[in-house]
Amino acid sequence: MKKELVDNNKCLMTIRKSRKSCLLEYSCGIFLLLLLGISVLKRIYQPKLHYFVLSLALFSFVYAEGSRLFVRYKIMPKKTIIIKGIIKQNRKNVYFHPLGFVTDINVKQGRLQRLLNYGTIYVQGAGGISFEIKDISHPHQIMNVIEDLIEKSKHPEKKKI
Amino acid sequence: MLNQQLPNKHHHTRFYLVMITLIIGGVFVLLFLNNDGNGFSLTNAIIRNTNNFTEDITAFNYDEIFNAKSGDLRITSDPTLAKSDKNIVFSLKFDKYPKIDQEVQIGNLELNFNDLVTQITINDNKLELNNLQDINLLMNNFNGKLSFEGHKLSLSGAAKRIEVNGVAFSSEEEIKISFTELGYKSFTLIKASINSLELDEGNGDLIVGNKLEYSLAGDAVKLLYFEGLLDMNQESGFLTLDGSTRALGVSGDLNFNLK
């Protein structure tokens, strides 16, 4: 996460999907590499199988990292920008001011997610879920930041310079 | 809608990744259980582990292997027979050489020859042997096809290390070597695994364990799944076998089979 000077056009923080949410993919990749290593140590030569396992392990690592890079969230003083995609991008601006009447800000964490301290934030406005910030680290802290920003957008006269 | 599609796709990819990993894990477990240097054999590992394989393997299709009346040894390529714990330890000295034309695995191979005419290729390159009278060729961990008949040896496969008159070729990958009908002076295989050996009628001495000593006179010998040392020396004219076998058959004046 990056924090910069408070400015309407400056990005307060950039959030990406936590690597903890890709634990399954990393585990599969590491497990496959372990199997490969053990088979080489035991002098089991099956080149086609080894190449397949190696490429699958690499795929799982690349997939995990790719899914991380695919979505990022930029928290600005007045809005949240949700950017999806790497080459072809979808960009969604969600302004805080309309969310002044937000009914819910929820953090959802499963058992493992709670242990590893990552989860998903759902921000629900009057018309349903406005946006969600998925699989991020320290969701409670991020939720507090968003709550503060929404509160500030409701009462701009209270904003400290 | 796009948001719904992406998570579904993500979950599908995750699911397939985990399932393929589990399947590959299962395949590797079977490979590790089956690992005895004889190559990949999925069914063998299943048979050994699901049946709590303790039954006497000699009862398994034994009649298909030996014809007890004539001592005729019909060689089967059933790999399960190679996995038995029961082996016959023996030593054989014989005046006839076997005919071999099959895939073998050899721990160490030592070949002594002075045939400079026959072309030897190593990794598809010709081995130049000029101005040499006596050549000593050593190989470690050879896998491939071995053929010899009479005094000619043919070989095609790969080894981990090759040494020619003290000059070594070694590589992290295997080194391919091949030659055809090379005349040799002596030939020694150590830690060899050969599926079958057939020796035509000849003379020699057979010692089985510490229990049986038999003088062979005009007898033929057949061996199934031999492992051990094989030595052939043109000067002495004798073949020496020292190791173990799954089954041994002698046919001649007296026919007997050992299992």
Coordinates of C-alpha atoms in Angstrom, one line a residue:
Chain A
M1 CA 0.0 0.0 0.0
K2 CA 1.2 3.5 -0.8
K3 CA 0.2 6.6 1.1
E4 CA 0.7 10.1 -0.4
L5 CA -0.2 13.7 0.5
V6 CA -3.9 14.4 0.9
D7 CA -5.0 16.0 -2.3
N8 CA -8.1 15.6 -4.3
N9 CA -6.2 14.3 -7.3
K10 CA -3.6 12.4 -5.3
C11 CA -3.9 8.7 -4.6
L12 CA -4.1 7.9 -0.9
M13 CA -3.4 4.3 -1.4
T14 CA -3.3 1.6 -4.1
I15 CA -4.6 -1.7 -3.0
R16 CA -4.1 -5.0 -4.8
K17 CA -5.4 -8.5 -4.1
S18 CA -3.5 -10.1 -1.2
R19 CA -1.1 -13.0 -2.0
K20 CA -2.7 -14.8 0.9
S21 CA -5.8 -15.3 -1.1
C22 CA -3.7 -17.2 -3.7
L23 CA -2.4 -19.6 -1.1
L24 CA -4.0 -22.5 -2.9
E25 CA -2.3 -21.7 -6.2
Y26 CA 1.0 -21.2 -4.6
S27 CA 0.6 -24.4 -2.6
C28 CA -0.2 -26.4 -5.8
G29 CA 2.9 -24.9 -7.5
I30 CA 5.2 -25.6 -4.6
F31 CA 3.8 -29.1 -4.2
L32 CA 4.3 -29.9 -7.9
L33 CA 7.9 -28.6 -7.8
L34 CA 8.5 -30.7 -4.7
L35 CA 7.3 -33.8 -6.5
L36 CA 9.5 -32.9 -9.5
G37 CA 12.5 -32.5 -7.2
I38 CA 11.9 -35.8 -5.4
S39 CA 11.5 -37.7 -8.7
V40 CA 14.8 -36.2 -10.0
L41 CA 16.5 -37.2 -6.8
K42 CA 15.1 -40.7 -7.0
R43 CA 16.4 -40.8 -10.6
I44 CA 12.9 -41.3 -12.1
Y45 CA 13.3 -40.1 -15.7
Q46 CA 10.0 -39.3 -17.3
P47 CA 10.8 -36.3 -19.4
K48 CA 7.3 -35.6 -20.7
L49 CA 5.8 -35.9 -17.3
H50 CA 8.5 -33.7 -15.8
Y51 CA 8.0 -31.0 -18.4
F52 CA 4.2 -31.1 -17.9
V53 CA 4.6 -30.8 -14.1
L54 CA 7.0 -28.0 -14.4
S55 CA 4.8 -26.1 -16.8
L56 CA 1.8 -26.7 -14.6
A57 CA 3.7 -25.4 -11.6
L58 CA 4.8 -22.3 -13.5
F59 CA 1.2 -21.8 -14.7
S60 CA -0.1 -21.8 -11.1
F61 CA 2.4 -19.2 -10.0
V62 CA 1.8 -17.1 -13.1
Y63 CA -2.0 -17.4 -12.6
A64 CA -1.8 -16.4 -9.0
E65 CA 0.3 -13.4 -9.8
G66 CA -1.7 -12.5 -12.8
S67 CA -5.0 -12.6 -10.8
R68 CA -3.3 -10.2 -8.4
L69 CA -2.2 -7.8 -11.1
F70 CA -5.6 -8.0 -12.8
V71 CA -7.5 -5.8 -10.3
R72 CA -6.3 -2.8 -8.3
Y73 CA -8.1 -0.3 -6.3
K74 CA -7.0 3.3 -5.9
I75 CA -8.4 5.2 -2.9
M76 CA -8.6 8.9 -3.6
P77 CA -10.0 11.6 -1.2
K78 CA -13.2 11.9 -3.2
K79 CA -13.5 8.5 -4.9
T80 CA -12.4 5.0 -5.3
I81 CA -11.1 3.9 -8.7
I82 CA -11.5 0.2 -9.5
I83 CA -9.2 -0.8 -12.4
K84 CA -9.7 -4.2 -13.9
G85 CA -7.4 -5.6 -16.6
I86 CA -3.8 -5.3 -17.6
I87 CA -3.7 -4.6 -21.3
K88 CA -7.4 -4.1 -21.9
Q89 CA -8.7 -2.1 -18.9
N90 CA -12.1 -1.4 -17.3
R91 CA -12.0 1.6 -15.0
K92 CA -14.8 2.4 -12.6
N93 CA -15.0 5.5 -10.5
V94 CA -17.1 5.3 -7.3
Y95 CA -17.6 8.7 -5.7
F96 CA -17.9 8.8 -1.9
H97 CA -20.4 11.6 -1.8
P98 CA -23.4 9.6 -3.1
L99 CA -22.4 7.0 -0.6
G100 CA -23.1 9.4 2.2
F101 CA -26.3 7.6 2.5
V102 CA -24.6 4.3 2.5
T103 CA -26.4 1.7 4.6
D104 CA -23.7 -0.9 5.0
I105 CA -20.0 -1.3 4.9
N106 CA -19.3 -4.9 5.5
V107 CA -16.1 -6.9 5.8
K108 CA -16.4 -10.6 5.0
Q109 CA -13.8 -13.0 6.2
G110 CA -13.8 -16.8 6.3
R111 CA -12.0 -18.7 9.1
L112 CA -8.8 -19.0 7.1
Q113 CA -9.1 -15.4 5.9
R114 CA -9.5 -14.2 9.5
L115 CA -6.4 -16.1 10.6
L116 CA -4.4 -14.7 7.7
N117 CA -6.0 -11.2 8.1
Y118 CA -7.4 -10.7 4.6
G119 CA -11.0 -10.4 3.4
T120 CA -13.5 -8.6 1.2
I121 CA -15.1 -5.2 1.8
Y122 CA -18.6 -4.7 0.5
V123 CA -19.9 -1.2 0.3
Q124 CA -23.6 -1.1 -0.1
G125 CA -25.5 2.0 -1.0
A126 CA -29.2 2.6 -1.3
G127 CA -29.5 0.6 -4.5
G128 CA -27.5 -2.5 -3.5
I129 CA -23.8 -3.3 -3.5
S130 CA -22.0 -0.3 -4.9
F131 CA -18.6 -1.9 -5.0
E132 CA -16.5 -4.5 -3.4
I133 CA -12.8 -4.7 -2.7
K134 CA -11.9 -8.3 -2.8
D135 CA -9.3 -10.3 -1.0
I136 CA -7.2 -7.5 0.4
S137 CA -5.0 -7.5 3.5
H138 CA -6.0 -5.6 6.6
P139 CA -9.6 -5.2 5.5
H140 CA -10.7 -3.6 8.8
Q141 CA -8.2 -0.8 8.5
I142 CA -9.2 -0.2 4.9
M143 CA -12.8 -0.2 5.9
N144 CA -12.0 2.5 8.6
V145 CA -10.3 4.6 5.9
I146 CA -13.2 4.4 3.6
E147 CA -15.6 5.2 6.4
D148 CA -13.6 8.3 7.2
L149 CA -13.5 9.4 3.6
I150 CA -17.2 8.9 3.2
E151 CA -17.8 10.9 6.3
K152 CA -15.6 13.7 5.1
S153 CA -17.4 13.8 1.7
K154 CA -20.7 14.2 3.6
H155 CA -19.3 17.1 5.6
P156 CA -16.7 18.9 3.4
E157 CA -16.7 21.9 5.8
K158 CA -15.2 19.6 8.4
K159 CA -12.4 18.6 6.2
K160 CA -9.1 19.5 7.8
I161 CA -6.6 21.1 5.6
Chain B
M1 CA -22.8 -9.8 -15.0
L2 CA -19.1 -9.4 -15.8
N3 CA -18.3 -9.6 -12.1
Q4 CA -20.3 -12.8 -11.8
Q5 CA -18.6 -14.4 -14.8
L6 CA -15.1 -13.6 -13.6
P7 CA -15.4 -15.2 -10.2
N8 CA -16.9 -18.3 -11.8
K9 CA -14.1 -18.5 -14.2
H10 CA -11.6 -18.0 -11.4
H11 CA -13.2 -20.8 -9.4
H12 CA -13.2 -23.1 -12.3
T13 CA -9.5 -22.5 -13.0
R14 CA -8.8 -23.1 -9.3
F15 CA -10.8 -26.3 -9.3
Y16 CA -9.1 -27.7 -12.4
L17 CA -5.7 -26.7 -11.0
V18 CA -6.3 -28.5 -7.7
M19 CA -7.7 -31.6 -9.4
I20 CA -4.8 -31.9 -11.9
T21 CA -2.4 -31.4 -9.0
L22 CA -4.0 -34.2 -7.0
I23 CA -4.0 -36.5 -10.0
I24 CA -0.3 -35.8 -10.7
G25 CA 0.4 -36.3 -7.0
G26 CA -1.2 -39.7 -7.2
V27 CA 0.8 -40.6 -10.4
F28 CA 4.0 -39.6 -8.7
V29 CA 3.2 -41.7 -5.6
L30 CA 2.7 -44.7 -7.8
L31 CA 6.0 -43.9 -9.5
F32 CA 7.8 -43.6 -6.2
L33 CA 6.4 -46.9 -5.0
N34 CA 7.3 -48.6 -8.2
N35 CA 10.8 -47.1 -8.5
D36 CA 13.3 -49.9 -8.8
G37 CA 15.1 -48.8 -11.8
N38 CA 13.1 -51.0 -14.1
G39 CA 11.1 -48.1 -15.6
F40 CA 7.5 -47.1 -15.4
S41 CA 5.0 -49.8 -14.6
L42 CA 1.7 -48.5 -13.2
T43 CA -0.1 -51.9 -13.0
N44 CA 2.8 -53.5 -11.1
A45 CA 2.7 -50.9 -8.3
I46 CA -1.1 -51.3 -8.0
I47 CA -0.8 -55.1 -7.8
R48 CA 1.9 -54.9 -5.2
N49 CA 0.1 -52.5 -3.0
T50 CA -3.5 -53.4 -3.3
N51 CA -3.1 -57.1 -2.9
N52 CA -0.6 -57.0 0.1
F53 CA 1.6 -59.0 -2.2
T54 CA 3.0 -61.8 0.0
E55 CA 1.9 -64.8 -1.9
D56 CA 4.5 -67.0 -3.5
I57 CA 5.2 -65.4 -6.9
T58 CA 6.4 -68.7 -8.3
A59 CA 2.8 -69.9 -8.2
F60 CA 1.8 -67.0 -10.3
N61 CA 1.6 -68.2 -13.9
Y62 CA 4.6 -70.5 -13.2
D63 CA 3.3 -73.1 -15.6
E64 CA 3.4 -70.6 -18.3
I65 CA 7.0 -70.0 -17.7
F66 CA 8.3 -73.5 -17.4
N67 CA 7.3 -76.7 -19.0
A68 CA 8.3 -78.9 -16.2
K69 CA 8.6 -82.0 -18.3
S70 CA 11.0 -80.8 -21.0
G71 CA 12.7 -78.1 -19.0
D72 CA 11.8 -75.8 -21.8
L73 CA 11.9 -72.3 -20.5
R74 CA 9.3 -70.1 -22.2
I75 CA 10.4 -66.6 -21.6
T76 CA 7.6 -64.2 -20.6
S77 CA 7.9 -60.5 -20.5
D78 CA 5.5 -60.2 -17.6
P79 CA 7.2 -57.5 -15.5
T80 CA 5.5 -58.6 -12.2
L81 CA 7.8 -61.7 -12.1
A82 CA 10.8 -59.4 -11.9
K83 CA 9.5 -57.9 -8.6
S84 CA 9.7 -61.1 -6.6
D85 CA 11.7 -61.2 -3.4
K86 CA 12.7 -64.8 -4.2
N87 CA 15.9 -65.0 -6.2
I88 CA 18.3 -67.9 -6.9
V89 CA 21.8 -66.9 -6.1
F90 CA 24.2 -68.8 -8.4
S91 CA 27.5 -68.9 -10.1
L92 CA 28.0 -70.4 -13.5
K93 CA 31.1 -71.0 -15.6
F94 CA 30.3 -72.1 -19.1
D95 CA 32.1 -72.6 -22.4
K96 CA 29.3 -71.2 -24.6
Y97 CA 28.3 -67.6 -25.0
P98 CA 24.7 -66.5 -24.8
K99 CA 22.8 -64.9 -27.6
I100 CA 21.4 -61.7 -26.4
D101 CA 19.3 -59.2 -28.3
Q102 CA 17.3 -57.1 -25.8
E103 CA 17.0 -54.0 -23.7
V104 CA 19.2 -54.2 -20.6
Q105 CA 20.3 -52.0 -17.7
I106 CA 23.9 -52.2 -16.7
G107 CA 25.6 -50.5 -13.7
N108 CA 29.1 -50.8 -15.1
L109 CA 30.3 -52.1 -18.4
E110 CA 33.9 -52.8 -19.3
L111 CA 34.9 -53.6 -22.8
N112 CA 38.3 -54.4 -24.0
F113 CA 38.9 -54.6 -27.8
N114 CA 41.4 -53.8 -30.6
D115 CA 38.9 -53.5 -33.4
L116 CA 39.5 -50.1 -34.9
V117 CA 37.4 -50.7 -38.0
T118 CA 34.0 -50.7 -36.4
Q119 CA 32.6 -47.2 -36.0
I120 CA 31.6 -46.1 -32.5
T121 CA 29.4 -43.0 -32.2
I122 CA 29.1 -41.0 -29.1
N123 CA 26.3 -38.4 -29.1
D124 CA 26.1 -38.8 -32.9
N125 CA 29.8 -38.0 -33.2
K126 CA 32.3 -40.6 -34.5
L127 CA 34.9 -41.7 -31.9
E128 CA 38.3 -41.5 -33.5
L129 CA 40.6 -44.2 -32.2
N130 CA 43.8 -43.9 -34.2
N131 CA 47.2 -45.4 -33.4
L132 CA 45.8 -47.4 -30.5
Q133 CA 46.4 -51.1 -30.1
D134 CA 44.3 -51.8 -27.1
I135 CA 41.2 -50.0 -26.2
N136 CA 39.5 -50.1 -22.8
L137 CA 35.9 -48.7 -22.9
L138 CA 34.1 -48.2 -19.6
M139 CA 30.5 -47.2 -19.2
N140 CA 28.4 -46.3 -16.1
N141 CA 24.7 -46.7 -15.8
F142 CA 23.9 -47.9 -19.3
N143 CA 20.4 -48.3 -20.5
G144 CA 19.7 -49.6 -24.0
K145 CA 19.8 -52.4 -26.4
L146 CA 22.6 -55.0 -26.2
S147 CA 23.1 -57.7 -28.8
F148 CA 25.9 -60.2 -28.9
E149 CA 26.3 -63.3 -30.9
G150 CA 29.5 -65.2 -31.0
H151 CA 32.4 -62.7 -30.8
K152 CA 30.5 -59.7 -32.0
L153 CA 28.9 -57.1 -29.8
S154 CA 26.3 -54.5 -30.8
L155 CA 25.1 -51.8 -28.5
S156 CA 22.8 -48.9 -28.7
G157 CA 21.7 -46.7 -25.8
A158 CA 22.8 -44.1 -23.3
A159 CA 25.1 -44.0 -20.4
K160 CA 25.8 -41.5 -17.7
R161 CA 29.6 -41.7 -18.1
I162 CA 31.9 -43.1 -20.7
E163 CA 35.6 -43.6 -20.4
V164 CA 37.9 -44.6 -23.3
N165 CA 41.5 -45.4 -22.3
G166 CA 41.3 -43.2 -19.3
V167 CA 39.6 -40.3 -21.1
A168 CA 36.2 -39.7 -19.6
F169 CA 33.0 -38.3 -21.1
S170 CA 30.5 -37.3 -18.6
S171 CA 27.4 -35.2 -18.8
E172 CA 24.4 -34.2 -16.7
E173 CA 22.2 -35.6 -19.4
E174 CA 22.8 -39.0 -20.8
I175 CA 25.5 -39.7 -23.4
K176 CA 24.3 -41.7 -26.4
I177 CA 26.6 -44.4 -27.6
S178 CA 26.2 -47.0 -30.3
F179 CA 28.2 -49.4 -32.4
T180 CA 27.4 -52.5 -34.4
E181 CA 29.2 -55.8 -34.5
L182 CA 32.3 -54.8 -32.6
G183 CA 34.9 -57.5 -32.2
Y184 CA 36.0 -57.7 -28.5
K185 CA 38.6 -59.4 -26.4
S186 CA 36.8 -59.3 -23.1
F187 CA 33.5 -58.0 -21.9
T188 CA 32.3 -57.5 -18.4
L189 CA 29.0 -56.4 -17.1
I190 CA 28.6 -55.5 -13.5
K191 CA 25.1 -55.0 -11.9
A192 CA 23.5 -56.0 -15.1
S193 CA 19.7 -56.6 -15.4
I194 CA 18.9 -58.9 -18.3
N195 CA 15.4 -60.3 -18.9
S196 CA 16.4 -63.6 -20.3
L197 CA 19.6 -65.5 -21.1
E198 CA 19.8 -68.7 -23.1
L199 CA 22.9 -70.7 -23.4
D200 CA 23.2 -73.5 -25.9
E201 CA 24.5 -76.9 -25.0
G202 CA 27.9 -76.8 -23.5
N203 CA 30.1 -77.6 -20.6
G204 CA 30.7 -75.9 -17.4
D205 CA 30.1 -75.7 -13.7
L206 CA 27.0 -74.5 -11.9
I207 CA 26.9 -73.6 -8.2
V208 CA 23.6 -72.7 -6.7
G209 CA 23.8 -71.1 -3.3
N210 CA 25.7 -73.3 -1.0
K211 CA 23.6 -76.3 -1.7
L212 CA 24.0 -77.5 -5.3
E213 CA 27.0 -78.0 -7.4
Y214 CA 26.4 -79.4 -10.8
S215 CA 28.8 -80.2 -13.6
L216 CA 27.3 -79.3 -16.9
A217 CA 28.2 -81.5 -19.8
G218 CA 26.4 -81.0 -23.0
D219 CA 23.6 -79.2 -21.1
A220 CA 21.7 -76.1 -22.1
V221 CA 21.0 -73.4 -19.6
K222 CA 18.2 -70.8 -19.5
L223 CA 17.8 -68.0 -17.1
L224 CA 15.0 -65.7 -16.3
Y225 CA 15.6 -62.1 -15.0
F226 CA 19.2 -62.3 -14.4
E227 CA 20.9 -59.7 -12.2
G228 CA 24.6 -59.6 -11.4
L229 CA 28.0 -60.0 -13.1
L230 CA 28.5 -61.3 -16.6
D231 CA 32.0 -61.8 -17.9
M232 CA 33.1 -63.0 -21.3
N233 CA 36.7 -63.5 -22.1
Q234 CA 37.8 -64.6 -25.6
E235 CA 41.2 -65.7 -24.4
S236 CA 39.9 -68.1 -21.8
G237 CA 36.8 -68.9 -23.9
F238 CA 34.6 -69.0 -20.8
L239 CA 31.5 -67.2 -19.8
T240 CA 31.1 -66.4 -16.1
L241 CA 27.8 -65.5 -14.6
D242 CA 27.6 -64.5 -10.9
G243 CA 24.4 -63.2 -9.5
S244 CA 20.8 -64.0 -9.0
T245 CA 18.0 -65.1 -11.2
R246 CA 14.2 -65.7 -10.8
A247 CA 14.3 -69.0 -12.5
L248 CA 16.9 -71.3 -13.8
G249 CA 16.4 -74.3 -16.1
V250 CA 18.9 -76.9 -17.2
S251 CA 18.1 -79.3 -20.0
G252 CA 20.3 -82.2 -21.1
D253 CA 21.0 -85.6 -19.6
L254 CA 19.2 -84.3 -16.5
N255 CA 16.4 -81.8 -16.7
F256 CA 15.7 -79.6 -13.8
N257 CA 14.3 -76.2 -13.0
L258 CA 15.0 -74.1 -10.1
K259 CA 12.7 -71.4 -8.7

